[in-house]
Amino acid sequence: MTKKKTVKVTLKKSPIGALPKHKLCLKGLGLRRVNQSVEVEDTPSVRGMIQKINYMLSVE
């Protein structure tokens, strides 16, 4: 069994005033509150969402 690569993403800036598509990216990543962290699988689609809203996130 291989271990899947994950990325830890933390929401650092409030999505109030952000574009609607950017809010949908947050929802897709599972982020709701400021300073909330989630671990998501490292796939190209997730990387694209992170890249689109990188001004709101901290990535480890």
C-alpha atoms as an extended CHARMM CRD file, in Angstrom:
* protein
*
        60  EXT
         1         1  MET       CA              0.0000000000        0.0000000000        0.0000000000  PROA      1               0.0000000000
         2         2  THR       CA              1.4710000000        3.3460000000       -1.0220000000  PROA      2               0.0000000000
         3         3  LYS       CA              1.0140000000        6.4520000000        1.0560000000  PROA      3               0.0000000000
         4         4  LYS       CA             -0.7270000000        9.2860000000       -0.7800000000  PROA      4               0.0000000000
         5         5  LYS       CA              0.9910000000       12.6560000000       -0.8140000000  PROA      5               0.0000000000
         6         6  THR       CA             -0.8610000000       15.3920000000        1.0110000000  PROA      6               0.0000000000
         7         7  VAL       CA             -0.5510000000       19.1470000000        1.3160000000  PROA      7               0.0000000000
         8         8  LYS       CA             -1.4590000000       21.0920000000        4.4630000000  PROA      8               0.0000000000
         9         9  VAL       CA             -3.3700000000       24.2600000000        3.5740000000  PROA      9               0.0000000000
        10        10  THR       CA             -4.3020000000       27.0260000000        6.0300000000  PROA      10              0.0000000000
        11        11  LEU       CA             -6.7320000000       29.8770000000        5.3370000000  PROA      11              0.0000000000
        12        12  LYS       CA             -4.9640000000       33.1060000000        6.3570000000  PROA      12              0.0000000000
        13        13  LYS       CA             -7.2200000000       35.8150000000        4.9120000000  PROA      13              0.0000000000
        14        14  SER       CA            -10.9710000000       36.2550000000        5.0660000000  PROA      14              0.0000000000
        15        15  PRO       CA            -12.8380000000       35.4440000000        1.8330000000  PROA      15              0.0000000000
        16        16  ILE       CA            -15.1920000000       38.4030000000        2.3630000000  PROA      16              0.0000000000
        17        17  GLY       CA            -15.0150000000       40.4610000000       -0.8210000000  PROA      17              0.0000000000
        18        18  ALA       CA            -13.2780000000       37.7040000000       -2.7910000000  PROA      18              0.0000000000
        19        19  LEU       CA            -14.4860000000       36.6730000000       -6.2210000000  PROA      19              0.0000000000
        20        20  PRO       CA            -17.2600000000       34.0500000000       -6.2680000000  PROA      20              0.0000000000
        21        21  LYS       CA            -15.0370000000       31.5170000000       -8.0730000000  PROA      21              0.0000000000
        22        22  HSD       CA            -12.3800000000       31.9780000000       -5.3980000000  PROA      22              0.0000000000
        23        23  LYS       CA            -14.9650000000       31.2650000000       -2.6880000000  PROA      23              0.0000000000
        24        24  LEU       CA            -15.8900000000       28.0640000000       -4.5240000000  PROA      24              0.0000000000
        25        25  CYS       CA            -12.2170000000       27.0260000000       -4.5230000000  PROA      25              0.0000000000
        26        26  LEU       CA            -12.1700000000       27.4630000000       -0.7380000000  PROA      26              0.0000000000
        27        27  LYS       CA            -15.2700000000       25.3090000000       -0.4470000000  PROA      27              0.0000000000
        28        28  GLY       CA            -13.6830000000       22.6710000000       -2.6590000000  PROA      28              0.0000000000
        29        29  LEU       CA            -10.6150000000       22.5770000000       -0.4250000000  PROA      29              0.0000000000
        30        30  GLY       CA            -12.8240000000       22.2550000000        2.6600000000  PROA      30              0.0000000000
        31        31  LEU       CA            -11.8450000000       25.5700000000        4.2530000000  PROA      31              0.0000000000
        32        32  ARG       CA            -14.4430000000       27.5800000000        6.1550000000  PROA      32              0.0000000000
        33        33  ARG       CA            -12.8240000000       29.7030000000        8.8770000000  PROA      33              0.0000000000
        34        34  VAL       CA             -9.7070000000       31.8560000000        9.0730000000  PROA      34              0.0000000000
        35        35  ASN       CA             -6.7300000000       29.9230000000       10.5310000000  PROA      35              0.0000000000
        36        36  GLN       CA             -8.4290000000       26.5890000000        9.7680000000  PROA      36              0.0000000000
        37        37  SER       CA             -6.0570000000       23.9670000000        8.3560000000  PROA      37              0.0000000000
        38        38  VAL       CA             -6.8630000000       20.9390000000        6.2250000000  PROA      38              0.0000000000
        39        39  GLU       CA             -4.7480000000       18.2310000000        4.6400000000  PROA      39              0.0000000000
        40        40  VAL       CA             -5.7210000000       17.6170000000        1.0310000000  PROA      40              0.0000000000
        41        41  GLU       CA             -4.4210000000       15.0990000000       -1.4910000000  PROA      41              0.0000000000
        42        42  ASP       CA             -1.7220000000       16.4620000000       -3.7840000000  PROA      42              0.0000000000
        43        43  THR       CA             -3.3680000000       16.2560000000       -7.2170000000  PROA      43              0.0000000000
        44        44  PRO       CA             -3.1870000000       18.6150000000      -10.2090000000  PROA      44              0.0000000000
        45        45  SER       CA             -6.7590000000       19.8340000000       -9.6270000000  PROA      45              0.0000000000
        46        46  VAL       CA             -6.0370000000       20.6720000000       -5.9830000000  PROA      46              0.0000000000
        47        47  ARG       CA             -2.7980000000       22.3960000000       -7.0110000000  PROA      47              0.0000000000
        48        48  GLY       CA             -4.8130000000       24.5300000000       -9.4530000000  PROA      48              0.0000000000
        49        49  MET       CA             -7.2560000000       25.5900000000       -6.7230000000  PROA      49              0.0000000000
        50        50  ILE       CA             -4.3750000000       26.4530000000       -4.4000000000  PROA      50              0.0000000000
        51        51  GLN       CA             -2.6710000000       28.4680000000       -7.1590000000  PROA      51              0.0000000000
        52        52  LYS       CA             -5.8670000000       30.4090000000       -7.8980000000  PROA      52              0.0000000000
        53        53  ILE       CA             -6.3550000000       31.5530000000       -4.2790000000  PROA      53              0.0000000000
        54        54  ASN       CA             -2.7430000000       31.5820000000       -3.0800000000  PROA      54              0.0000000000
        55        55  TYR       CA             -3.1260000000       35.1480000000       -1.7540000000  PROA      55              0.0000000000
        56        56  MET       CA             -5.4970000000       33.8140000000        0.9430000000  PROA      56              0.0000000000
        57        57  LEU       CA             -3.5790000000       30.6620000000        1.8580000000  PROA      57              0.0000000000
        58        58  SER       CA             -0.4960000000       29.3650000000        3.5910000000  PROA      58              0.0000000000
        59        59  VAL       CA              0.7590000000       26.0310000000        2.1700000000  PROA      59              0.0000000000
        60        60  GLU       CA              3.0680000000       23.4920000000        3.7980000000  PROA      60              0.0000000000
